[in-house]
Amino acid sequence: MLSTASESPKHVVFENLAAVAQALGHAHRLELLEGMAQGPRSVEDLAGLVGLSMANASRHLQLLRRARLVEAERQGKRVFYRLAGDVEVVALLKALGRVGERNIAEVRGVMRDFFHDRDALETVSREELAERLNAGQVTVLDVRPEAEYALGHVAGAINIPADELERRLADLPKGHEIIAYCRGPYCVMSFEAVAALRAKGFKVRRLEDGFPEWKAAGLAVEA
């Protein structure tokens, strides 16, 4: 029989869960996970996305790999990382965000001052968007960079990266409601795109979160 705390099944489980929690305990690693939630990415791509050196990005990715949060695959001379289970890891990040928004004053303050004050209109749920897409009632706008859109996007979405929006307004329908989305609930690109389009007279709202949550929910995607 198991006789010590260290041999307890519960202790073994908690010890390993603590290793996962420890791997999540850095802002850069959370950003890297958000980046991989868009699709498999090379180390070079991820380092540039987060603004890290290759060496620092590799160290963070190795910690995430040891915690079984990501998987790696070598393709020629390059190593690509992906989430080790999109549904579970995206749900874990979502749960972490909910706890932070509920319990941490600094997070609540940022959500209020930056996000909610910029966009007081109700967001569109995934379920509502799926129904309206099937009925042909909305235009879906993906404002992520083209490379991320190519990895995967909401089925039927058009891609106009946020930094190209001003010069490509003619690509958007004025009389049709537009639903914009980007990388996730804390991605500022969709907020800024919605504000810019409303100022130009477009009828536009945001998806409640982003592409990773849409994909994890099993909704239609294209690549």
mmCIF file of N, CA and C in Angstrom, residues 121-125 128-129 132-133 136-141 158 172-180 194 197-198 201-207:
data_model
loop_
_atom_site.group_PDB
_atom_site.id
_atom_site.type_symbol
_atom_site.label_atom_id
_atom_site.label_comp_id
_atom_site.label_asym_id
_atom_site.label_seq_id
_atom_site.Cartn_x
_atom_site.Cartn_y
_atom_site.Cartn_z
ATOM 1 N N LEU A 121 -20.508 48.280 -27.255
ATOM 2 C CA LEU A 121 -21.528 47.453 -27.888
ATOM 3 C C LEU A 121 -21.333 45.985 -27.518
ATOM 4 N N GLU A 122 -22.437 45.273 -27.424
ATOM 5 C CA GLU A 122 -22.384 43.855 -27.079
ATOM 6 C C GLU A 122 -21.650 43.076 -28.163
ATOM 7 N N THR A 123 -20.786 42.158 -27.743
ATOM 8 C CA THR A 123 -20.074 41.328 -28.705
ATOM 9 C C THR A 123 -21.011 40.261 -29.268
ATOM 10 N N VAL A 124 -20.555 39.625 -30.337
ATOM 11 C CA VAL A 124 -21.325 38.564 -30.976
ATOM 12 C C VAL A 124 -20.787 37.218 -30.506
ATOM 13 N N SER A 125 -21.663 36.351 -30.044
ATOM 14 C CA SER A 125 -21.231 35.027 -29.586
ATOM 15 C C SER A 125 -20.881 34.147 -30.778
ATOM 16 N N GLU A 128 -24.108 32.696 -32.291
ATOM 17 C CA GLU A 128 -24.847 33.645 -33.121
ATOM 18 C C GLU A 128 -24.152 33.861 -34.458
ATOM 19 N N LEU A 129 -22.828 33.979 -34.433
ATOM 20 C CA LEU A 129 -22.107 34.196 -35.678
ATOM 21 C C LEU A 129 -22.262 33.000 -36.613
ATOM 22 N N ARG A 132 -25.673 33.206 -38.237
ATOM 23 C CA ARG A 132 -25.804 34.302 -39.195
ATOM 24 C C ARG A 132 -24.930 34.090 -40.419
ATOM 25 N N LEU A 133 -23.805 33.407 -40.244
ATOM 26 C CA LEU A 133 -22.967 33.056 -41.394
ATOM 27 C C LEU A 133 -23.706 32.092 -42.317
ATOM 28 N N GLY A 136 -26.094 33.832 -44.383
ATOM 29 C CA GLY A 136 -25.543 34.851 -45.265
ATOM 30 C C GLY A 136 -25.853 36.265 -44.832
ATOM 31 N N GLN A 137 -25.955 36.492 -43.519
ATOM 32 C CA GLN A 137 -26.388 37.791 -43.011
ATOM 33 C C GLN A 137 -25.242 38.714 -42.619
ATOM 34 N N VAL A 138 -24.021 38.216 -42.566
ATOM 35 C CA VAL A 138 -22.904 39.037 -42.091
ATOM 36 C C VAL A 138 -21.669 38.822 -42.956
ATOM 37 N N THR A 139 -20.772 39.798 -42.896
ATOM 38 C CA THR A 139 -19.429 39.665 -43.452
ATOM 39 C C THR A 139 -18.467 39.496 -42.287
ATOM 40 N N VAL A 140 -17.652 38.464 -42.317
ATOM 41 C CA VAL A 140 -16.704 38.201 -41.231
ATOM 42 C C VAL A 140 -15.326 38.713 -41.650
ATOM 43 N N LEU A 141 -14.732 39.511 -40.785
ATOM 44 C CA LEU A 141 -13.460 40.164 -41.069
ATOM 45 C C LEU A 141 -12.380 39.666 -40.119
ATOM 46 N N ILE A 158 -13.036 37.098 -44.653
ATOM 47 C CA ILE A 158 -12.076 37.777 -45.508
ATOM 48 C C ILE A 158 -10.965 38.336 -44.628
ATOM 49 N N LEU A 172 -14.787 46.350 -48.272
ATOM 50 C CA LEU A 172 -15.810 46.002 -47.287
ATOM 51 C C LEU A 172 -17.169 46.559 -47.697
ATOM 52 N N PRO A 173 -18.252 45.803 -47.456
ATOM 53 C CA PRO A 173 -19.595 46.273 -47.818
ATOM 54 C C PRO A 173 -20.127 47.268 -46.796
ATOM 55 N N LYS A 174 -20.611 48.401 -47.257
ATOM 56 C CA LYS A 174 -21.135 49.420 -46.346
ATOM 57 C C LYS A 174 -22.499 49.027 -45.762
ATOM 58 N N GLY A 175 -23.328 48.325 -46.538
ATOM 59 C CA GLY A 175 -24.683 48.042 -46.077
ATOM 60 C C GLY A 175 -24.848 46.715 -45.386
ATOM 61 N N HIS A 176 -23.757 46.020 -45.091
ATOM 62 C CA HIS A 176 -23.807 44.685 -44.495
ATOM 63 C C HIS A 176 -23.107 44.737 -43.156
ATOM 64 N N GLU A 177 -23.679 44.110 -42.129
ATOM 65 C CA GLU A 177 -22.994 44.114 -40.832
ATOM 66 C C GLU A 177 -21.706 43.309 -40.923
ATOM 67 N N ILE A 178 -20.656 43.840 -40.306
ATOM 68 C CA ILE A 178 -19.343 43.205 -40.293
ATOM 69 C C ILE A 178 -19.056 42.721 -38.872
ATOM 70 N N ILE A 179 -18.563 41.505 -38.768
ATOM 71 C CA ILE A 179 -18.118 40.964 -37.488
ATOM 72 C C ILE A 179 -16.611 40.755 -37.571
ATOM 73 N N ALA A 180 -15.856 41.442 -36.727
ATOM 74 C CA ALA A 180 -14.394 41.383 -36.769
ATOM 75 C C ALA A 180 -13.859 40.494 -35.651
ATOM 76 N N VAL A 194 -12.512 47.787 -35.191
ATOM 77 C CA VAL A 194 -13.930 48.136 -35.002
ATOM 78 C C VAL A 194 -14.088 49.642 -34.816
ATOM 79 N N LEU A 197 -13.523 51.419 -38.191
ATOM 80 C CA LEU A 197 -14.595 51.196 -39.155
ATOM 81 C C LEU A 197 -15.868 51.932 -38.753
ATOM 82 N N ARG A 198 -16.163 51.971 -37.468
ATOM 83 C CA ARG A 198 -17.348 52.726 -37.031
ATOM 84 C C ARG A 198 -17.193 54.208 -37.342
ATOM 85 N N GLY A 201 -18.356 54.944 -40.695
ATOM 86 C CA GLY A 201 -19.761 54.707 -40.997
ATOM 87 C C GLY A 201 -20.155 53.264 -41.211
ATOM 88 N N PHE A 202 -19.254 52.326 -40.949
ATOM 89 C CA PHE A 202 -19.587 50.918 -41.113
ATOM 90 C C PHE A 202 -20.345 50.403 -39.892
ATOM 91 N N LYS A 203 -21.225 49.448 -40.130
ATOM 92 C CA LYS A 203 -21.925 48.756 -39.053
ATOM 93 C C LYS A 203 -21.088 47.536 -38.683
ATOM 94 N N VAL A 204 -20.454 47.568 -37.525
ATOM 95 C CA VAL A 204 -19.478 46.531 -37.200
ATOM 96 C C VAL A 204 -19.485 46.232 -35.708
ATOM 97 N N ARG A 205 -19.327 44.951 -35.388
ATOM 98 C CA ARG A 205 -19.177 44.480 -34.006
ATOM 99 C C ARG A 205 -18.052 43.459 -33.959
ATOM 100 N N ARG A 206 -17.701 43.066 -32.749
ATOM 101 C CA ARG A 206 -16.622 42.092 -32.554
ATOM 102 C C ARG A 206 -17.182 40.720 -32.197
ATOM 103 N N LEU A 207 -16.440 39.696 -32.604
ATOM 104 C CA LEU A 207 -16.676 38.358 -32.082
ATOM 105 C C LEU A 207 -16.250 38.348 -30.627
#
